[in-house]
Short mmCIF file of C-alpha atoms and ligand atoms in Angstrom, two decimals:
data_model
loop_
_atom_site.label_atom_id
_atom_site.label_comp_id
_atom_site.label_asym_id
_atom_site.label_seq_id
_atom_site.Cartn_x
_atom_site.Cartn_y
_atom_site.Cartn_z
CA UNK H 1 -0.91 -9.48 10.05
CA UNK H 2 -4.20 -9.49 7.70
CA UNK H 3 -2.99 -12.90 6.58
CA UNK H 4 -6.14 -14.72 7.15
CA UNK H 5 -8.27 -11.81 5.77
CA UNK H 6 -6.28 -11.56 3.06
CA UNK H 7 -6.83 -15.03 1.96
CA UNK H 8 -10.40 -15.07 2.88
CA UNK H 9 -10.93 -11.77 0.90
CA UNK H 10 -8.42 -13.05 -1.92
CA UNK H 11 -10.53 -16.44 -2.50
CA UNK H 12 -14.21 -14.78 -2.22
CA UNK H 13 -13.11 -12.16 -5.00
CA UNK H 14 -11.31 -14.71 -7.17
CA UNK H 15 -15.03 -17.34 -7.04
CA UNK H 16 -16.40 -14.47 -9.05
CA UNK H 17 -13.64 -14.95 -11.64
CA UNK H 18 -15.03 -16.21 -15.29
CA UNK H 19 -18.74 -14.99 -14.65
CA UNK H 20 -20.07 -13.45 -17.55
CA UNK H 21 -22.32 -11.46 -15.28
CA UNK H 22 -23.09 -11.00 -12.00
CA UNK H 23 -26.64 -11.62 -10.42
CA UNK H 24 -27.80 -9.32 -7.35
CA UNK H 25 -27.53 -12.78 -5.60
CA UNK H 26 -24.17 -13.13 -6.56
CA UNK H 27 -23.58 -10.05 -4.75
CA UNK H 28 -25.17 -10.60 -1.76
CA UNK H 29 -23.14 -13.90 -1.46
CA UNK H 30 -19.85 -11.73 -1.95
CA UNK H 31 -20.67 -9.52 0.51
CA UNK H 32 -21.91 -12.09 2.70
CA UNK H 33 -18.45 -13.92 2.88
CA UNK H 34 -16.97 -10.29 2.75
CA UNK H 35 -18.67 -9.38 6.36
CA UNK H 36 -17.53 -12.91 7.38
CA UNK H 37 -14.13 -11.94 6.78
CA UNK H 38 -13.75 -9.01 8.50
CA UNK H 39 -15.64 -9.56 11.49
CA UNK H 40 -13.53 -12.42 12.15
CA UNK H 41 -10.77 -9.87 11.76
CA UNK H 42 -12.00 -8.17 14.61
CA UNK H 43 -13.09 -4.87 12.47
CA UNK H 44 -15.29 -2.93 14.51
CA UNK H 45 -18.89 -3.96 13.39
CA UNK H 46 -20.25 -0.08 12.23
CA UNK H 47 -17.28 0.03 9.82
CA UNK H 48 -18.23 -3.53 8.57
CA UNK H 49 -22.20 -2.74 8.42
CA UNK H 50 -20.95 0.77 6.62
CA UNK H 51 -18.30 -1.06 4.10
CA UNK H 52 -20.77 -3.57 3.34
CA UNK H 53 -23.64 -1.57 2.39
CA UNK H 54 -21.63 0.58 0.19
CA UNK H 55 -20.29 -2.53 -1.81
CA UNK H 56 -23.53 -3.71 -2.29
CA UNK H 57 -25.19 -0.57 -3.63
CA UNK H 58 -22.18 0.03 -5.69
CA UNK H 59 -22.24 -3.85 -6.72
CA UNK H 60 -25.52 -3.59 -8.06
CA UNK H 61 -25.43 -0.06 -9.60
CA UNK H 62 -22.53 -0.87 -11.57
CA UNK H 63 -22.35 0.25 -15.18
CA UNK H 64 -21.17 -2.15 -17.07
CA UNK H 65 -17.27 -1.39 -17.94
CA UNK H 66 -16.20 -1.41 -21.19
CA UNK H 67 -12.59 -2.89 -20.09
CA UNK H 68 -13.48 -4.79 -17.04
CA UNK H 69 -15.21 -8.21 -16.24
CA UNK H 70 -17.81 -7.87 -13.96
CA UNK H 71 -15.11 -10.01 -11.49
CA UNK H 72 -12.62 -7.53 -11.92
CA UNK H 73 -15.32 -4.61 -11.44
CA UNK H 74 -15.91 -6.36 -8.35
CA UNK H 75 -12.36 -5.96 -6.81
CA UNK H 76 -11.85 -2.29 -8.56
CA UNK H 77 -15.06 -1.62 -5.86
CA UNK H 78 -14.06 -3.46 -2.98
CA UNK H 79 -10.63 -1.84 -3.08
CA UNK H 80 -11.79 1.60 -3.77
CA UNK H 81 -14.19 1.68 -0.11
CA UNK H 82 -11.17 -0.84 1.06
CA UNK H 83 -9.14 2.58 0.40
CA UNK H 84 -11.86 5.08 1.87
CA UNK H 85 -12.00 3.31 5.22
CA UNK H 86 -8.24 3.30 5.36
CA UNK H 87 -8.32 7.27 5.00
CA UNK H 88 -8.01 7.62 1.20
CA UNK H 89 -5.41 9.93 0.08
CA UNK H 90 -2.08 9.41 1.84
CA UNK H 91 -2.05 11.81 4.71
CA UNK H 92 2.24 13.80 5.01
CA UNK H 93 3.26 15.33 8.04
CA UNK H 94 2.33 18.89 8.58
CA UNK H 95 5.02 20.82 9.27
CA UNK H 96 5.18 24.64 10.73
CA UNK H 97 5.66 27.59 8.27
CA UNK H 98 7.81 28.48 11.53
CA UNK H 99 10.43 25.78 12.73
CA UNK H 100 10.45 24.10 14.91
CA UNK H 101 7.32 21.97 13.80
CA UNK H 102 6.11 19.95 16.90
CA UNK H 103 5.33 16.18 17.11
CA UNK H 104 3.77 15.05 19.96
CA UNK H 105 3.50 11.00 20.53
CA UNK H 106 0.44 10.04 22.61
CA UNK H 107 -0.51 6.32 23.38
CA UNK H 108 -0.49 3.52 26.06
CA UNK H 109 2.59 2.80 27.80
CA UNK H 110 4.00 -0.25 25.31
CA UNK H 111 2.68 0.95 22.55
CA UNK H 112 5.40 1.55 20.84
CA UNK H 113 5.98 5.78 21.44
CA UNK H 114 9.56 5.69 22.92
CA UNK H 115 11.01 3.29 19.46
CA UNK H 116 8.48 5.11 17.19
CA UNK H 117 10.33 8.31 18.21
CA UNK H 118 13.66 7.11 17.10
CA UNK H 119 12.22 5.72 14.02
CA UNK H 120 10.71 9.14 12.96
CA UNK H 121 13.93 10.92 13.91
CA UNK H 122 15.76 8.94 11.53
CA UNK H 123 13.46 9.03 9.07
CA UNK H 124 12.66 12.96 9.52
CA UNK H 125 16.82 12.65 9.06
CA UNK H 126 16.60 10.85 5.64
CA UNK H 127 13.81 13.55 4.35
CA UNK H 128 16.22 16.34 5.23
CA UNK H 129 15.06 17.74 8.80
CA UNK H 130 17.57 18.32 11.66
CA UNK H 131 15.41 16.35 14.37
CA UNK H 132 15.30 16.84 18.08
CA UNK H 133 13.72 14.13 20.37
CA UNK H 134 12.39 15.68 24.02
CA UNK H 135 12.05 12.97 26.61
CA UNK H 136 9.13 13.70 28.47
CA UNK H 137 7.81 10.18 29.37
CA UNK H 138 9.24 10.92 33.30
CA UNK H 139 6.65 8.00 34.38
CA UNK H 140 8.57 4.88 33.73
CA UNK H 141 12.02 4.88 35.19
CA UNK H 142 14.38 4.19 32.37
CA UNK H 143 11.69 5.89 29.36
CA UNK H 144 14.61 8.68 29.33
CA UNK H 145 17.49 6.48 29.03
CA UNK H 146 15.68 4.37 26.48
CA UNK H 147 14.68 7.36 24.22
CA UNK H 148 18.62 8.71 24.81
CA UNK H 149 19.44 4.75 23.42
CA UNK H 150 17.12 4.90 20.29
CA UNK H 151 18.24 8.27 19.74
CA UNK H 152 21.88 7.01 19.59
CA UNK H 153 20.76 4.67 17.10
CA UNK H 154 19.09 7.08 14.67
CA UNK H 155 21.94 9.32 15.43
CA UNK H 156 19.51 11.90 15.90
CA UNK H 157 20.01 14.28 20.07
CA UNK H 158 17.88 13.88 22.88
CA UNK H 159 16.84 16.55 24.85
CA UNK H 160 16.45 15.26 28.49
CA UNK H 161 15.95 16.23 32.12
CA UNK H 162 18.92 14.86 33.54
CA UNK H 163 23.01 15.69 32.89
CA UNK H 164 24.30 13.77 30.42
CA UNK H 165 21.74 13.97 27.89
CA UNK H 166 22.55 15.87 24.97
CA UNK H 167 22.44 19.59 25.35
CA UNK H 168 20.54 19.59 28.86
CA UNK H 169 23.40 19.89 31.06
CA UNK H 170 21.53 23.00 32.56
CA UNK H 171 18.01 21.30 33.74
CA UNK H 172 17.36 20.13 37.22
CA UNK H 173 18.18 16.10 38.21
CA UNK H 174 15.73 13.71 38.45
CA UNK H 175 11.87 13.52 37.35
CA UNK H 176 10.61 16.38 37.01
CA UNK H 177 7.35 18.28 35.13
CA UNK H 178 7.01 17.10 31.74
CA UNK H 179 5.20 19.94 30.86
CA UNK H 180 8.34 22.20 31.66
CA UNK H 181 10.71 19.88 29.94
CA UNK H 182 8.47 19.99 27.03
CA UNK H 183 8.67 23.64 26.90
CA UNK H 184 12.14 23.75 27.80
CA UNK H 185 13.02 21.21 25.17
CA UNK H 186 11.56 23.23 22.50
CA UNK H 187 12.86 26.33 23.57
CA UNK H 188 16.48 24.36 23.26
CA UNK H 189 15.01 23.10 19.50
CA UNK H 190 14.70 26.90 18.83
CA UNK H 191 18.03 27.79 20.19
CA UNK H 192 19.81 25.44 18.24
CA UNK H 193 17.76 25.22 14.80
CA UNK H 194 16.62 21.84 15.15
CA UNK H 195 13.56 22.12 12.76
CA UNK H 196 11.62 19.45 14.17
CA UNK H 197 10.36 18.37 17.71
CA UNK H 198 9.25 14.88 18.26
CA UNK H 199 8.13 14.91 22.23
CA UNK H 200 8.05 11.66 23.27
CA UNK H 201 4.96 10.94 26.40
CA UNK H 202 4.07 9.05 29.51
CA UNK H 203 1.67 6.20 28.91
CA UNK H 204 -0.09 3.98 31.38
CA UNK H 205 -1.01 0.41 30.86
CA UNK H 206 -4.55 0.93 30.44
CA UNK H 207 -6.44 4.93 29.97
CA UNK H 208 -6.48 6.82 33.04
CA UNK H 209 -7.65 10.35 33.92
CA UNK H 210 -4.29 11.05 35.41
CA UNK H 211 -2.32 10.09 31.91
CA UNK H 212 -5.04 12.07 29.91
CA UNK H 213 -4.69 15.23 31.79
CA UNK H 214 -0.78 15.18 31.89
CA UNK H 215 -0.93 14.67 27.69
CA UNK H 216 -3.57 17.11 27.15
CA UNK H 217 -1.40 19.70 29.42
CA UNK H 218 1.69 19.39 27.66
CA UNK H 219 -0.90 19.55 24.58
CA UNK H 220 -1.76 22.99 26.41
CA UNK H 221 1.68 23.95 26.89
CA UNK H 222 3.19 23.44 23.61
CA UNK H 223 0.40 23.68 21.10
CA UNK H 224 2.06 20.89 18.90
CA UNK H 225 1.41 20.86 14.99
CA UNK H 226 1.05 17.22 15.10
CA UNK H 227 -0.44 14.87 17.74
CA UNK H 228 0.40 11.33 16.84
CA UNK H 229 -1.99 8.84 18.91
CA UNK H 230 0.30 5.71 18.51
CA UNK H 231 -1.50 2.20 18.92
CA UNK H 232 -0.65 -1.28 18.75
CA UNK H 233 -2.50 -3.19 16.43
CA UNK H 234 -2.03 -6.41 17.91
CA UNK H 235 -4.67 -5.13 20.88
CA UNK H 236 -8.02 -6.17 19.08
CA UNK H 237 -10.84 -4.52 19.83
CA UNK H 238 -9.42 -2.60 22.77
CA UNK H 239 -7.68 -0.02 20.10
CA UNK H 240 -10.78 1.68 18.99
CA UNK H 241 -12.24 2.22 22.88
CA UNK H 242 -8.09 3.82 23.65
CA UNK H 243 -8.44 5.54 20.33
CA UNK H 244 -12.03 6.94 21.52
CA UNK H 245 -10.20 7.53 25.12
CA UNK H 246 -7.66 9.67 23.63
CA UNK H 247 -9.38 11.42 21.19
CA UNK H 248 -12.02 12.71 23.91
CA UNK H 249 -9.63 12.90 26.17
CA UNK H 250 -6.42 14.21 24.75
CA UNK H 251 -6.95 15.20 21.14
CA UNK H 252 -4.69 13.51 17.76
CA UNK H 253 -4.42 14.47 14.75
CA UNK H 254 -2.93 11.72 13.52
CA UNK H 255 -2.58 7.98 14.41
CA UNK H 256 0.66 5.73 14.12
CA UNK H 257 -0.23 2.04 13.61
CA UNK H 258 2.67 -0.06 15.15
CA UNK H 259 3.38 -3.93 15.33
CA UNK H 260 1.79 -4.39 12.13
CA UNK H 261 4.72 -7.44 11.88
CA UNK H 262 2.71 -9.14 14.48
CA UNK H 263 -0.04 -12.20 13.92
CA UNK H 264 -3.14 -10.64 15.18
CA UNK H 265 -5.54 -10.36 13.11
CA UNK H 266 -5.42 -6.65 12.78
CA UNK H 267 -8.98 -5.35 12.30
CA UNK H 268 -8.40 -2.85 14.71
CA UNK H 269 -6.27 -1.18 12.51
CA UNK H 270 -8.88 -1.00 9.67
CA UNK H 271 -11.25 0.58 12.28
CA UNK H 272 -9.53 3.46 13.74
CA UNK H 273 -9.44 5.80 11.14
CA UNK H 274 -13.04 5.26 10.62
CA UNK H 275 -13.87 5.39 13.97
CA UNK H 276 -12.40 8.77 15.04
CA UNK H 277 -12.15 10.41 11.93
CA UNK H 278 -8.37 10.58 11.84
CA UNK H 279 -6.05 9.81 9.54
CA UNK H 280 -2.89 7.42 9.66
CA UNK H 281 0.14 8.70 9.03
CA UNK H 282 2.54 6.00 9.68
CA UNK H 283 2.70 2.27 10.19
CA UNK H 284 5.57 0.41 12.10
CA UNK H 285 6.30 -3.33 11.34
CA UNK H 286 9.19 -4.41 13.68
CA UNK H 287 11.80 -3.70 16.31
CA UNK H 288 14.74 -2.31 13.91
CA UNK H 289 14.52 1.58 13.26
CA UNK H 290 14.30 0.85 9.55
CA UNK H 291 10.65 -0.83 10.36
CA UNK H 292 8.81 1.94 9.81
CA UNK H 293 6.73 4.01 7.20
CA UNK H 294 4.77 6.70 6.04
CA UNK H 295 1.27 4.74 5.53
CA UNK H 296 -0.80 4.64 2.43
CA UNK H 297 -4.28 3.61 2.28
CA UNK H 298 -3.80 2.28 -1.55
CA UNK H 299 -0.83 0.09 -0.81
CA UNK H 300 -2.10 -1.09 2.29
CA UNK H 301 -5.38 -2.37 0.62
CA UNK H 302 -3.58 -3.81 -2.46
CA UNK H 303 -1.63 -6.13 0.80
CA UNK H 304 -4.93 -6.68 2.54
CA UNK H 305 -6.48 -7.91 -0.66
CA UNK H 306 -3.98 -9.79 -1.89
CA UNK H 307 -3.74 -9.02 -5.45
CA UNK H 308 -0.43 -7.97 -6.10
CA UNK H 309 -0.57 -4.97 -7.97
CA UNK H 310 -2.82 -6.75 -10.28
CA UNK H 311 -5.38 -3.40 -8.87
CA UNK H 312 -2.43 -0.94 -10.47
CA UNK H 313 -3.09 -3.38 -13.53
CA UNK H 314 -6.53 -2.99 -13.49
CA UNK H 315 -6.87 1.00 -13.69
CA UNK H 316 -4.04 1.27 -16.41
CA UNK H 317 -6.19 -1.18 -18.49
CA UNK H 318 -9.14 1.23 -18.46
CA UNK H 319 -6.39 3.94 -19.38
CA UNK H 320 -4.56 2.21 -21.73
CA UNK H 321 -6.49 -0.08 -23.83
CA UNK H 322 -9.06 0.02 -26.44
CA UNK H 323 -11.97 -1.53 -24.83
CA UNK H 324 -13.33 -3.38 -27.99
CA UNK H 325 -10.69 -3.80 -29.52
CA UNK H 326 -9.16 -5.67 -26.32
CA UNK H 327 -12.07 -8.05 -25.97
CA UNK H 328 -12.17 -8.83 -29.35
CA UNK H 329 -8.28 -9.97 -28.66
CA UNK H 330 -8.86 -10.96 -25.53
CA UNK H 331 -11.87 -13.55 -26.67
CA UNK H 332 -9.25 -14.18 -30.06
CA UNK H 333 -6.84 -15.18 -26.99
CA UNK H 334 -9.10 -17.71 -25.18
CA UNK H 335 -10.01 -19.58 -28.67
CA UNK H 336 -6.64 -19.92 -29.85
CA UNK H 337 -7.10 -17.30 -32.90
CA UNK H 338 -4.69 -14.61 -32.50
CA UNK H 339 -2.88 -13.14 -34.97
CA UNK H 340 0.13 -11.48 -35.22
CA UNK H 341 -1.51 -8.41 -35.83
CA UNK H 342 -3.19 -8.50 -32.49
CA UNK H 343 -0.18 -9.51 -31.14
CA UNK H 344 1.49 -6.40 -32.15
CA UNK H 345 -1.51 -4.29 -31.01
CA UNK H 346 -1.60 -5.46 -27.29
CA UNK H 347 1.80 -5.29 -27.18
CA UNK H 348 1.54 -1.39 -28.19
CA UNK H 349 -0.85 -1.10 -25.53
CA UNK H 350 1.30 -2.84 -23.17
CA UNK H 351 4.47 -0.91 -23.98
CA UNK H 352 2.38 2.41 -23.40
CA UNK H 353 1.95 1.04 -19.69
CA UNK H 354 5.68 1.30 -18.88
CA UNK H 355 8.40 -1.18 -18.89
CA UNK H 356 7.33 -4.89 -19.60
CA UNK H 357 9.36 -6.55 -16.15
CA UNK H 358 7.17 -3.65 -14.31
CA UNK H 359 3.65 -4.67 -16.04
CA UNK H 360 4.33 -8.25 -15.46
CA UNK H 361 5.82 -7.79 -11.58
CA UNK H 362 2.38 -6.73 -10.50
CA UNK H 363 0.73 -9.75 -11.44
CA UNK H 364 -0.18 -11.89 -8.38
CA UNK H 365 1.92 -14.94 -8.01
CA UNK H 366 5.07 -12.46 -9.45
CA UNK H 367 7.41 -12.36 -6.49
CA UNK H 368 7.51 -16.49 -6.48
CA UNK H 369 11.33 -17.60 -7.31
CA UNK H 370 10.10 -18.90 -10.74
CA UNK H 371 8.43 -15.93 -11.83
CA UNK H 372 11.16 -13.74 -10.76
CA UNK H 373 13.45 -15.25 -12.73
CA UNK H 374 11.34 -15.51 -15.88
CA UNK H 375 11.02 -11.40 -15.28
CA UNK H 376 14.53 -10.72 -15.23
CA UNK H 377 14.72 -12.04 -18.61
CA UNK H 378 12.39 -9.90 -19.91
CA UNK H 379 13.73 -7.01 -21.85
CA UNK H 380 12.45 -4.35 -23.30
CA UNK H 381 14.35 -4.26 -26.34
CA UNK H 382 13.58 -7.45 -27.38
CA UNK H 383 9.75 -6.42 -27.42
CA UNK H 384 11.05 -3.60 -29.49
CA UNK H 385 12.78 -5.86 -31.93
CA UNK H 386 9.36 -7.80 -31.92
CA UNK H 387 7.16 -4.91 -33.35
CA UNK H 388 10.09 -4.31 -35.59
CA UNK H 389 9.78 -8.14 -37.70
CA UNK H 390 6.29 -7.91 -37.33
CA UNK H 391 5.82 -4.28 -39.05
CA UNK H 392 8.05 -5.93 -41.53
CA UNK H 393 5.09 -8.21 -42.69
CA UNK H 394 2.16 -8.05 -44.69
CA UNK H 395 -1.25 -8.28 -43.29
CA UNK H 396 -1.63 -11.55 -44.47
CA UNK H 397 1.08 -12.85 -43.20
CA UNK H 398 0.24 -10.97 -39.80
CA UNK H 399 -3.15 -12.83 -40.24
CA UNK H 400 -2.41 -16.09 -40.83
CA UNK H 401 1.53 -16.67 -39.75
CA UNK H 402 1.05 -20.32 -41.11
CA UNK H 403 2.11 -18.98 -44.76
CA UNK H 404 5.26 -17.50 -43.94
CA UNK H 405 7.67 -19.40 -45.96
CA UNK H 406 11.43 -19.61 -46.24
CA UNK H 407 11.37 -16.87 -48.72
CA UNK H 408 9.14 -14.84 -46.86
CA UNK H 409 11.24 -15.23 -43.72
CA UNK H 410 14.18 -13.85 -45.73
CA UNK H 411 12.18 -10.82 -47.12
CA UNK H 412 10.98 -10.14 -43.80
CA UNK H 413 14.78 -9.75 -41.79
CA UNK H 414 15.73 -7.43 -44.68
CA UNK H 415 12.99 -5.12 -43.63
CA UNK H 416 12.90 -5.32 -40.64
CA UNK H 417 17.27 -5.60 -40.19
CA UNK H 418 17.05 -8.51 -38.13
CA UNK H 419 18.33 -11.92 -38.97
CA UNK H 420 16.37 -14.75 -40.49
CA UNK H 421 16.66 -17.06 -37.11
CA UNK H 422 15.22 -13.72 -35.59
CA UNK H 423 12.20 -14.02 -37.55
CA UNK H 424 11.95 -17.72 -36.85
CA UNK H 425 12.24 -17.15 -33.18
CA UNK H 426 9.37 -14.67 -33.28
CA UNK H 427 6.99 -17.02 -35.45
CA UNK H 428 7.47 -19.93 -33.12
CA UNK H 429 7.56 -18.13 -30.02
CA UNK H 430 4.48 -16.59 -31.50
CA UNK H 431 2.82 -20.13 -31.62
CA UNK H 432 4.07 -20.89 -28.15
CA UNK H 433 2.74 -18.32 -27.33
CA UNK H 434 -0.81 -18.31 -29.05
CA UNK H 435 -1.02 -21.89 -26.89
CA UNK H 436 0.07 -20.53 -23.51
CA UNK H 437 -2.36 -17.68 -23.99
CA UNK H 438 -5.63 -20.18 -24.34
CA UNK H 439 -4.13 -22.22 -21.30
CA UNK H 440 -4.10 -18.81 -19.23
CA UNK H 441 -7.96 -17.57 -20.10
CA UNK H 442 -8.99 -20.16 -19.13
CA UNK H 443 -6.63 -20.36 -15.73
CA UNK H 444 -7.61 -16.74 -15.34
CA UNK H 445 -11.22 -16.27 -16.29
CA UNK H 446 -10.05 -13.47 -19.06
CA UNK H 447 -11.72 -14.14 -22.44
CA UNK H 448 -15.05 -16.01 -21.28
CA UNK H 449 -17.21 -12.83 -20.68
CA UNK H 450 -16.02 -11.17 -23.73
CA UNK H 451 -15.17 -8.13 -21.93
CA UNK H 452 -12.02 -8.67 -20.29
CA UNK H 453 -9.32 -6.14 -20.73
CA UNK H 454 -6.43 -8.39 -20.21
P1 GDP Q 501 6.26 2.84 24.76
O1 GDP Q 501 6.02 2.35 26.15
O2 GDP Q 501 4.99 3.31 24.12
O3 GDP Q 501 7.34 3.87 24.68
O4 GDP Q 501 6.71 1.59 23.90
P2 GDP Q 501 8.15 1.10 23.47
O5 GDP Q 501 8.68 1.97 22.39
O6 GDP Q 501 9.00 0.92 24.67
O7 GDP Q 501 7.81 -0.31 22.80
C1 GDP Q 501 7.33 -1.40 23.55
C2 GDP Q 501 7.86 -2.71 22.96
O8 GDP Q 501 7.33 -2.89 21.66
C3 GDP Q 501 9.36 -2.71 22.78
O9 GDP Q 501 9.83 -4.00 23.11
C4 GDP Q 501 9.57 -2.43 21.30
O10 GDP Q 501 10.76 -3.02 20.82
C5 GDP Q 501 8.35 -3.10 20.71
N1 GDP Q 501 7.92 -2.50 19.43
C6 GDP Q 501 7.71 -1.21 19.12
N2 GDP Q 501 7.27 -1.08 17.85
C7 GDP Q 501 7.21 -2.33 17.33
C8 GDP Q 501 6.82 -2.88 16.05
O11 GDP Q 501 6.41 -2.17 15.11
N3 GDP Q 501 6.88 -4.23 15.92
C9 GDP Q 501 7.29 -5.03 16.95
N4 GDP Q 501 7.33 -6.35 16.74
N5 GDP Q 501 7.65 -4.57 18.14
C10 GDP Q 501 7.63 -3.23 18.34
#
């Protein structure tokens, strides 16, 4: 899912790379392919009009950032409304001051309700709750048994209207009123301190009056802390007019995006929350149990844009690093002209931003096999060792590592402890360096502006 937007998003941010500065008709031209992108998505069109008036004003009013290209100031905006229509903050699970907290699951039949029920009881499992699922999809003639089936698999009870089912030995046979086993089920939930209810529903295969009013009774009936309206994201356009069904009709406080694995194009999913105001909680991306996880608007849009972490990057830059000072280096970087003594100061700034593998792993392009491997030699202590030989010289030397003789060499690993093929290691990997560094600005677009952060 989000595959094609992804790259159509991905390549329209990454033309901007290497401008110096960015003309109101640059941004018109962004946002033009921008609107492209996700209508062919299939994002509702008022959330693209919205989104794309709000990067353009923003676009324009920019200040101009001290540690950011206008390119990278660009995607910093992009993902930040990219974020707001995906809800913002990450949205937990309410739960009762009182157990048991109730979870009702709303949706169209094949939605995904009955499998999203295991998948929360085994997750509500791994977060420490004692889950109870209540089978009250009494529609379709084997929902029970299938809910009893995931529930075996998440190793988490069912409560159900017929013998055999877990602790329900006492209820009447056959299909009953859903609204009784609901109440029933959480009256058993009670009884037995199970501190969380997930009720699974009845759906139909398209909204009807008859669904609504049997969801909105057991709504009634039970007064759940949670409604979860759960919709498939492979339906297109049709989500948003079921999520407007159910909201009018039935009430959520929640939504639960499922088949995200799928190849749809998935706009829907960027619509709903802005369409009915309600946060996603969850996203499901496969069959397995394990398929399944709390959502977060950040993450999502880091996927949906491509970029790696390289947006994580981005905001520790403006955190971490000297803004002058770091275009300075960075425009040092793209001529050739480092020195050692920048070399040392990025890579204070860099060790400030956590481990090195980490900083590295969210550059796009880092999960390839190559890259992988090239991170899992990275170590830590080695950098260490690094700012160690280089302390150990004067600025001079730091300046201009060209005069660092045989003798110098020698002075230098008995002040800094190291050995004298550690000292040559660091001067030519230094060089190598230096050259690999003017290949990448220009690869990269960091340097030409002169006020790149990285
Ligand atoms: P319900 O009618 O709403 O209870 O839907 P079900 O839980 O029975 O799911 C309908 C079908 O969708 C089943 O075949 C599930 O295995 C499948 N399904 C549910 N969630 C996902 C998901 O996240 N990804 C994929 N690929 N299939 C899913």
């Amino acid at each position: 899912m989000f595959d094609s937007l992804s790259e159509r998003l991905g390549s329209t941010l990454r033309d901007l790379r290497g401008k110096g500065r960015l003309s109101d008709a640059d941004i018109d031209a962004t946002a033009r392919e921008i609107r492209i992108a996700l209508l062919e998505a299939d994002v509702a069109l008022p959330v693209v009009r919205a989104f794309i008036n709000r990067i353009k004003e923003r676009a324009k009013g920019a200040e101009v950032s001290g540690a950011l290209n206008p390119a990278q100031q660009v995607v910093k905006i992009v993902n930040e409304e990219l974020v707001g229509i995906l809800g913002g903050e990450t949205r937990r699970l309410v739960f009762a001051k009182e157990p048991p907290t109730v979870i009702m699951l709303a949706g169209l039949q094949g939605s995904g309700k009955t499998t999203l029920a295991g998948k929360l009881g085994r997750w509500l499992k791994s977060q420490g709750h004692t889950p109870l699922l209540v089978a009250c999809d009494l529609q379709r003639p084997n929902a029970v048994n299938q809910l009893q089936i995931v529930g075996e698999r998440a190793n988490v009870p069912t409560f159900a209207p017929h013998p055999g089912a877990t602790g329900s030995g006492e209820l009447p046979e056959g299909p009953g009123d859903p609204v009784r086993v609901a109440r029933e089920g959480i009256a058993h939930a009670k009884d037995k301190l199970y501190d969380v209810v997930v009720v699974d529903t009845a759906g139909r295969l398209g909204v009807d009056e008859e669904l609504m009013r049997q969801a909105s009774d057991i709504r009634e009936a039970v007064q759940p802390d949670e409604v979860l309206f759960v919709v498939d994201a492979m339906i297109g356009q049709d989500a948003v007019a079921t999520a407007e069904a159910f909201r009018d009709g039935v009430g959520f406080t929640g939504v639960v995006l499922t088949k995200l694995d799928g190849d749809a194009r998935g706009g829907a999913a960027l619509s709903v929350r802005e369409v009915t105001g309600q946060p996603i909680l969850f996203a499901s991306n496969g069959e397995k149990l394990e398929d399944f996880d709390v959502f977060h608007p950040d993450r999502m849009s880091s996927r949906i844009l491509g970029m790696g972490d390289l947006l994580t990057l981005i905001e520790q830059a403006e955190q971490h690093f000297d803004a002058e000072q770091s275009a300075a280096t960075a425009a040092k970087m793209g001529s050739g002209e480092l020195t050692l003594e920048d070399f040392l100061q990025q890579m204070l700034a860099i060790r400030k931003m956590g481990p090195i593998g980490n900083i590295l792993g969210m550059l796009p392009g880092a999960n390839s096999g190559q890259m992988k491997d090239a991170l899992s030699q990275v170590d830590d202590k080695q950098i260490d060792k690094l700012q160690a030989i280089i302390r150990g010289m004067t600025p001079a030397e730091r300046d201009d590592p060209k005069i660092i003789n045989s003798s110098r060499r020698q002075r230098i690993a008995n002040g800094s402890g190291v050995t004298v093929s550690d000292v040559n290691d660091l001067v030519n990997r230094f060089f190598d360096a230096r050259k690999m560094m003017k290949q990448m600005a220009g690869q990269f677009g960091f340097g030409g502006g002169g006020r790149s952060a990285t």
